[in-house]
C-alpha cells in the first residue's frame, strides 16, 4: 500500500454492524509512501497505523478537495 498526505483511508468494519471509518493521512512515516501513517479520524482522534487488508486508499482530488 502506498499513500500520500491528504489522502484518506477507508477502514471497512470487520464484523456485522460495525461501521466503516474514514481517516485522513496527516503524515507518512514509512519510506516511499508506505506505512505506517499518522492519521486523523472524523471524530478528531489521531493515531499511527499500519493498515490491514480491510483498508483502502481514497485518493485526494485537489480540484474538489475530496
Short mmCIF file of N, CA and C in Angstrom, two decimals:
data_model
loop_
_atom_site.label_atom_id
_atom_site.label_comp_id
_atom_site.label_asym_id
_atom_site.label_seq_id
_atom_site.Cartn_x
_atom_site.Cartn_y
_atom_site.Cartn_z
N UNK A 1 0.84 -1.17 0.00
CA UNK A 1 0.00 0.00 0.00
C UNK A 1 0.88 1.23 0.00
N UNK A 2 0.50 2.20 -0.83
CA UNK A 2 1.19 3.48 -0.87
C UNK A 2 0.15 4.59 -0.82
N UNK A 3 0.47 5.66 -0.08
CA UNK A 3 -0.46 6.76 0.06
C UNK A 3 0.33 8.04 0.32
N UNK A 4 -0.37 9.17 0.21
CA UNK A 4 0.24 10.48 0.40
C UNK A 4 -0.56 11.28 1.42
N UNK A 5 0.07 12.31 1.96
CA UNK A 5 -0.61 13.21 2.88
C UNK A 5 -1.82 13.80 2.17
N UNK A 6 -2.95 13.85 2.87
CA UNK A 6 -4.18 14.39 2.31
C UNK A 6 -5.12 13.33 1.79
N UNK A 7 -4.59 12.15 1.46
CA UNK A 7 -5.47 11.07 1.03
C UNK A 7 -6.16 10.50 2.25
N UNK A 8 -7.20 9.73 1.99
CA UNK A 8 -7.97 9.15 3.09
C UNK A 8 -7.87 7.64 3.06
N UNK A 9 -7.94 7.06 4.25
CA UNK A 9 -8.00 5.61 4.38
C UNK A 9 -9.43 5.25 4.78
N UNK A 10 -10.03 4.35 4.04
CA UNK A 10 -11.35 3.83 4.36
C UNK A 10 -11.15 2.47 5.01
N UNK A 11 -11.48 2.38 6.29
CA UNK A 11 -11.31 1.15 7.06
C UNK A 11 -12.67 0.48 7.17
N UNK A 12 -12.84 -0.64 6.48
CA UNK A 12 -14.11 -1.35 6.50
C UNK A 12 -14.33 -2.03 7.85
N UNK A 13 -15.59 -2.06 8.29
CA UNK A 13 -15.94 -2.76 9.53
C UNK A 13 -15.61 -4.23 9.40
N UNK A 14 -15.12 -4.82 10.48
CA UNK A 14 -14.69 -6.22 10.44
C UNK A 14 -15.78 -7.21 10.81
N UNK A 15 -16.81 -6.72 11.49
CA UNK A 15 -17.90 -7.60 11.92
C UNK A 15 -19.23 -6.97 11.53
N UNK A 16 -20.26 -7.77 11.47
CA UNK A 16 -21.59 -7.28 11.13
C UNK A 16 -22.00 -6.20 12.13
N UNK A 17 -22.47 -5.08 11.60
CA UNK A 17 -22.92 -3.98 12.45
C UNK A 17 -21.85 -2.95 12.75
N UNK A 18 -20.59 -3.26 12.45
CA UNK A 18 -19.52 -2.29 12.69
C UNK A 18 -19.42 -1.39 11.45
N UNK A 19 -19.46 -0.09 11.68
CA UNK A 19 -19.43 0.87 10.58
C UNK A 19 -18.03 1.06 10.03
N UNK A 20 -17.98 1.44 8.75
CA UNK A 20 -16.71 1.83 8.15
C UNK A 20 -16.23 3.12 8.80
N UNK A 21 -14.91 3.32 8.83
CA UNK A 21 -14.33 4.53 9.39
C UNK A 21 -13.42 5.16 8.34
N UNK A 22 -13.36 6.49 8.35
CA UNK A 22 -12.51 7.21 7.41
C UNK A 22 -11.49 8.01 8.20
N UNK A 23 -10.23 7.92 7.77
CA UNK A 23 -9.15 8.66 8.42
C UNK A 23 -8.35 9.40 7.36
N UNK A 24 -8.01 10.65 7.63
CA UNK A 24 -7.16 11.43 6.73
C UNK A 24 -5.70 11.21 7.10
N UNK A 25 -4.87 10.98 6.11
CA UNK A 25 -3.44 10.82 6.36
C UNK A 25 -2.84 12.20 6.57
N UNK A 26 -2.22 12.41 7.73
CA UNK A 26 -1.61 13.70 8.02
C UNK A 26 -0.08 13.63 8.01
N UNK A 27 0.46 12.40 8.00
CA UNK A 27 1.92 12.23 7.90
C UNK A 27 2.22 10.81 7.45
N UNK A 28 3.15 10.68 6.49
CA UNK A 28 3.61 9.37 6.04
C UNK A 28 4.92 9.09 6.75
N UNK A 29 4.96 8.03 7.53
CA UNK A 29 6.14 7.71 8.33
C UNK A 29 7.03 6.65 7.68
N UNK A 30 6.49 5.91 6.71
CA UNK A 30 7.25 4.88 6.02
C UNK A 30 7.95 5.44 4.80
N UNK A 31 8.83 4.65 4.24
CA UNK A 31 9.55 5.05 3.04
C UNK A 31 8.70 4.92 1.79
N UNK A 32 8.87 5.85 0.86
CA UNK A 32 8.23 5.81 -0.45
C UNK A 32 6.71 5.69 -0.38
N UNK A 33 6.10 6.37 0.57
CA UNK A 33 4.64 6.39 0.68
C UNK A 33 4.04 5.19 1.39
N UNK A 34 4.89 4.33 1.95
CA UNK A 34 4.39 3.14 2.62
C UNK A 34 4.06 3.40 4.09
N UNK A 35 3.37 2.46 4.71
CA UNK A 35 3.03 2.59 6.13
C UNK A 35 4.27 2.51 7.02
N UNK A 36 4.13 2.97 8.24
CA UNK A 36 2.92 3.42 8.92
C UNK A 36 2.57 4.86 8.56
N UNK A 37 1.31 5.22 8.89
CA UNK A 37 0.79 6.55 8.63
C UNK A 37 0.27 7.16 9.94
N UNK A 38 0.46 8.45 10.10
CA UNK A 38 -0.21 9.18 11.18
C UNK A 38 -1.52 9.66 10.56
N UNK A 39 -2.64 9.32 11.19
CA UNK A 39 -3.94 9.63 10.63
C UNK A 39 -4.83 10.34 11.65
N UNK A 40 -5.83 11.05 11.11
CA UNK A 40 -6.84 11.70 11.96
C UNK A 40 -8.21 11.21 11.51
N UNK A 41 -8.94 10.59 12.45
CA UNK A 41 -10.28 10.11 12.15
C UNK A 41 -11.28 11.26 12.21
N UNK A 42 -12.48 11.02 11.70
CA UNK A 42 -13.51 12.05 11.61
C UNK A 42 -13.88 12.65 12.96
N UNK A 43 -13.70 11.87 14.04
CA UNK A 43 -14.03 12.38 15.38
C UNK A 43 -12.88 13.17 16.02
N UNK A 44 -11.77 13.36 15.27
CA UNK A 44 -10.63 14.12 15.75
C UNK A 44 -9.52 13.28 16.37
N UNK A 45 -9.79 11.99 16.60
CA UNK A 45 -8.79 11.09 17.19
C UNK A 45 -7.63 10.90 16.22
N UNK A 46 -6.40 11.03 16.71
CA UNK A 46 -5.21 10.80 15.89
C UNK A 46 -4.47 9.57 16.41
N UNK A 47 -3.88 8.83 15.47
CA UNK A 47 -3.12 7.64 15.83
C UNK A 47 -2.15 7.31 14.70
N UNK A 48 -1.21 6.41 14.99
CA UNK A 48 -0.31 5.88 13.97
C UNK A 48 -0.81 4.49 13.63
N UNK A 49 -0.98 4.21 12.34
CA UNK A 49 -1.50 2.90 11.96
C UNK A 49 -0.79 2.35 10.73
N UNK A 50 -0.71 1.04 10.71
CA UNK A 50 -0.28 0.29 9.54
C UNK A 50 -1.50 -0.47 9.05
N UNK A 51 -2.14 0.03 8.00
CA UNK A 51 -3.42 -0.53 7.56
C UNK A 51 -3.33 -2.00 7.18
N UNK A 52 -4.42 -2.71 7.45
CA UNK A 52 -4.53 -4.11 7.10
C UNK A 52 -5.30 -4.30 5.80
N UNK A 53 -5.65 -5.54 5.48
CA UNK A 53 -6.34 -5.84 4.21
C UNK A 53 -7.76 -5.30 4.15
N UNK A 54 -8.30 -4.83 5.27
CA UNK A 54 -9.65 -4.28 5.30
C UNK A 54 -9.67 -2.77 5.04
N UNK A 55 -8.53 -2.22 4.57
CA UNK A 55 -8.39 -0.78 4.37
C UNK A 55 -8.04 -0.48 2.92
N UNK A 56 -8.66 0.57 2.37
CA UNK A 56 -8.35 1.02 1.02
C UNK A 56 -8.02 2.50 1.05
N UNK A 57 -7.19 2.94 0.09
CA UNK A 57 -6.81 4.35 -0.02
C UNK A 57 -7.81 5.04 -0.93
N UNK A 58 -8.32 6.18 -0.47
CA UNK A 58 -9.17 7.02 -1.30
C UNK A 58 -8.33 8.22 -1.72
N UNK A 59 -8.01 8.33 -3.01
CA UNK A 59 -7.16 9.42 -3.48
C UNK A 59 -7.76 10.79 -3.19
N UNK A 60 -6.89 11.77 -2.98
CA UNK A 60 -7.30 13.15 -2.76
C UNK A 60 -7.43 13.82 -4.11
N UNK A 61 -8.55 14.51 -4.34
CA UNK A 61 -8.77 15.23 -5.59
C UNK A 61 -8.65 16.72 -5.31
N UNK A 62 -7.53 17.33 -5.71
CA UNK A 62 -7.24 18.72 -5.39
C UNK A 62 -8.30 19.68 -5.91
N UNK A 63 -8.89 19.39 -7.07
CA UNK A 63 -9.85 20.32 -7.64
C UNK A 63 -11.15 20.39 -6.84
N UNK A 64 -11.51 19.32 -6.15
CA UNK A 64 -12.76 19.31 -5.38
C UNK A 64 -12.52 19.33 -3.88
N UNK A 65 -11.29 18.97 -3.46
CA UNK A 65 -11.00 18.89 -2.04
C UNK A 65 -11.47 17.62 -1.40
N UNK A 66 -11.95 16.64 -2.19
CA UNK A 66 -12.44 15.36 -1.67
C UNK A 66 -11.40 14.29 -1.84
#
